[in-house]
C-alpha positions in Angstrom: 107.4 96.0 130.0 106.2 99.3 128.3 109.8 100.4 128.4 111.0 97.4 126.5 108.2 97.9 124.0 109.1 101.5 123.5 112.8 100.5 123.1 112.0 97.9 120.5 109.8 100.5 118.6 112.6 103.0 118.7 115.1 100.4 117.4 112.7 99.4 114.6 112.4 103.0 113.6 116.1 103.6 113.8 116.7 100.6 111.5 114.5 102.3 108.9 116.2 105.7 109.1 118.8 105.1 106.3 116.3 103.3 104.1 113.9 106.2 104.7 116.4 108.8 103.5 117.1 106.9 100.3 113.3 106.6 99.6 112.8 110.2 100.5 115.3 111.2 97.8 113.2 109.3 95.2 110.0 110.9 96.4 111.6 114.4 96.2 112.8 113.8 92.6 109.8 111.9 91.2 107.0 113.1 93.4 105.8 109.4 93.8 107.2 106.4 95.6 106.1 102.8 96.0 106.8 100.7 99.1 105.7 97.1 99.2 104.5 95.0 102.2 104.0 97.9 104.7 100.8 96.5 106.1 100.3 92.8 107.1 97.7 91.2 104.8 95.4 90.1 107.7 95.4 93.7 109.0 94.5 95.0 105.5 91.6 92.4 105.3 90.3 93.5 108.7 90.6 97.2 107.9 88.7 96.7 104.6 85.8 95.0 106.5 85.9 97.7 109.2 85.7 100.5 106.6 82.8 98.7 104.8 80.8 98.4 108.0 81.7 102.0 109.0 80.5 103.2 105.7 77.1 101.6 106.2 76.8 103.0 109.7 77.8 106.5 108.5 75.3 106.4 105.7 72.5 105.6 108.2 73.7 108.3 110.6 73.7 110.9 107.8 70.3 109.8 106.3 68.6 109.9 109.7 70.0 113.5 110.3 72.0 112.4 113.4 75.2 113.9 112.0 76.0 116.4 109.2 77.3 114.7 106.0 80.7 116.4 106.2 81.3 114.9 109.7 81.2 111.4 108.1 82.1 111.8 104.4 84.6 114.1 102.8 84.1 115.7 99.4 85.7 113.7 96.6 86.1 114.5 92.9 83.4 112.7 90.9 81.3 111.4 93.8 79.2 108.9 91.9 80.3 105.4 93.1 83.1 106.9 95.1 83.3 107.4 98.8 85.9 109.2 101.0 85.3 108.0 104.5 87.3 109.9 107.3 88.1 107.4 110.0 87.9 107.8 113.8 91.1 107.6 115.7 91.3 106.3 119.2 88.1 104.3 119.0 89.5 101.3 117.2 92.3 99.0 118.3 92.5 97.9 114.6 93.4 101.4 113.4 96.0 101.7 116.1 97.4 98.3 115.0 97.5 99.5 111.3 99.3 102.7 112.3 101.7 100.7 114.4 102.7 98.6 111.5 102.9 101.5 109.1 104.7 104.0 111.2 106.9 101.8 113.4 107.5 98.6 111.4 107.9 100.0 107.9 110.0 102.8 106.4 106.9 105.1 105.9 107.4 107.3 108.9 111.2 107.6 108.2 110.4 108.9 104.7 108.0 111.6 106.0 110.4 112.4 108.8 113.3 112.9 106.4 111.3 115.4 104.5 109.1 117.2 107.1 110.6 116.2 110.4 108.6 114.8 113.4 106.5 118.0 113.6 104.7 117.0 110.4 101.0 117.4 111.1 98.5 114.6 110.4 96.3 116.3 107.8 94.1 113.5 106.5 93.0 110.1 107.9 90.5 108.3 105.7 89.5 105.4 103.5 88.9 106.0 99.8 86.6 103.6 98.1 85.8 103.4 94.3 82.9 101.1 93.5 82.3 99.2 90.2 81.0 101.8 87.7 83.0 104.7 89.1 84.2 106.9 86.2 87.7 108.1 85.5 88.5 111.4 87.3 90.1 114.3 85.4 93.8 114.7 85.9 94.5 117.0 88.8 96.9 117.9 91.6 95.6 117.9 95.2 97.3 121.2 96.0 98.6 123.9 93.6 102.3 124.7 93.0 103.2 127.9 94.9 106.3 129.7 93.8 109.0 129.8 96.5 107.3 127.2 98.6 108.3 123.5 99.0 106.0 120.5 99.2 102.8 120.9 101.2 101.6 117.4 101.8 102.8 113.9 101.4 99.9 111.4 101.1 100.2 107.6 101.6 97.7 105.3 99.8 97.7 101.8 101.3 95.9 99.0 99.3 93.4 97.0 101.3 93.2 94.3 98.6 95.1 93.6 95.4 94.4 96.4 92.9 94.0 95.1 89.4 93.9 97.3 86.2 90.1 96.7 86.0 89.5 98.2 89.5 90.3 101.7 88.6 93.8 102.2 90.1 95.2 105.7 90.5 97.5 107.0 87.7 100.3 109.4 88.6 102.6 111.4 86.3 106.0 111.4 88.0 107.9 114.6 88.0 104.8 116.9 87.6 105.2 118.5 91.1 107.3 121.3 89.6 106.6 124.9 88.5 107.2 124.1 84.8 104.8 121.1 84.9 102.0 123.2 86.6 102.5 126.1 84.2 102.3 123.8 81.2 99.3 121.9 82.7 97.5 125.3 83.2 98.2 126.5 79.7 95.1 126.9 77.5 97.0 127.4 74.2 97.6 123.7 73.4 100.9 123.4 75.2 99.0 121.4 77.9 98.2 118.5 75.4 101.7 118.5 74.1 103.1 118.4 77.6 100.8 115.6 78.7 101.3 113.4 75.6 105.0 113.3 76.3 104.8 112.4 80.0 105.4 109.0 81.6 102.6 107.7 83.8 102.6 105.1 86.5 99.6 103.1 87.7 98.8 102.1 91.2 98.3 98.4 90.6 99.4 97.6 94.2 99.2 94.3 96.0 97.4 94.1 99.3 99.4 95.9 102.0 101.6 97.8 99.5 101.5 101.6 99.5 102.2 104.6 97.3 103.4 107.9 98.8 103.1 111.0 96.7 103.6 114.8 96.7 100.2 116.5 96.7 101.3 118.6 93.7 101.8 115.6 91.4 99.2 115.3 88.7 97.1 112.2 89.2 93.6 110.7 88.8 91.6 107.7 89.8 90.7 105.6 86.8 87.4 103.9 86.0 86.4 100.9 88.0 85.3 98.5 85.2 85.6 95.3 87.3 81.8 94.6 86.9 82.3 94.3 83.2 84.3 91.1 83.7 81.1 89.3 84.8 79.6 89.3 88.3 79.3 92.3 90.6 82.9 93.5 90.4 85.1 94.6 93.2 85.4 97.9 95.1 88.9 99.3 95.4 89.5 100.4 99.0 92.6 102.5 100.0 93.4 103.4 103.6 95.1 106.7 103.4 96.7 109.5 105.5 98.6 112.6 104.7 101.1 114.6 106.7 101.4 118.4 106.2 104.6 120.4 106.1 104.7 122.1 109.6 105.6 125.4 108.0 102.4 125.5 105.9 99.1 127.0 107.1 96.1 126.4 104.8 96.9 123.8 102.1 94.5 125.1 99.5 92.3 122.0 99.8 89.8 120.8 102.6 91.2 117.8 104.5 89.6 114.4 104.6 89.7 114.0 108.3 87.1 113.9 111.1 86.9 117.5 112.6 87.9 116.5 116.1 91.1 114.8 114.8 91.9 117.7 112.6 91.5 120.2 115.5 93.9 118.1 117.6 96.8 118.9 115.2 98.5 115.6 115.9 102.1 115.4 114.7 104.1 112.4 113.4 106.1 112.5 116.6 102.9 112.4 118.7 101.6 109.4 116.9 104.8 107.4 117.0 105.1 108.1 120.8 101.5 107.1 121.4 101.9 103.8 119.5 
């Protein structure tokens, strides 16, 4: 029976290969790609509840001194009302089920494989939450542009609920993963403002179960969650996310949002797809 499962998984993945290549081309050119319906809505609901409960447990563990803060929470830009919660892997059938859907029943893994191969290393595995009242981040890339080097990381943000404009969706600037864009962005003489004012921006108003995959060098920022200003308590925006690292790259220039034991395991895309 496990053989028939693995054959069906392999067939699913093969079906997505051509589609994945076409999507990968867009991602290479634009630095950002949207894919809809990659996670079943009921799995997204369960994952959101799971992350909320894990956050409360993790806060208690850190406050009581049981575990160091960085073993439960990653550093996030503008921490107030924002939380970056690295997730355990292997302890939760729910997370395995979410990965199964994303890597074997959607084009996500084919996109990563087209660009980095199956030796791409799982670099981050976390849930990012911005609560009502969280402020807009400054525009930033996650990793610098390094001359002569290709992409470092591809990150996949999966919406665990519909993301409305009031909930502080991520804004990306397509095409800013280039040397020219980073040089203009780092320019202190006024060229930066001129450069930014002429750029197109896209906003991550994703539906539950949709995802955005982006090159870590693309300029982006989380916007302010103003949902509480609509009346009531407002709604937190939760994104399940993971990133894969180019196997030819060592240190990325940025600490990873991943539990230390998972980071040390250096799991590859191929490993994960085989285990699922």
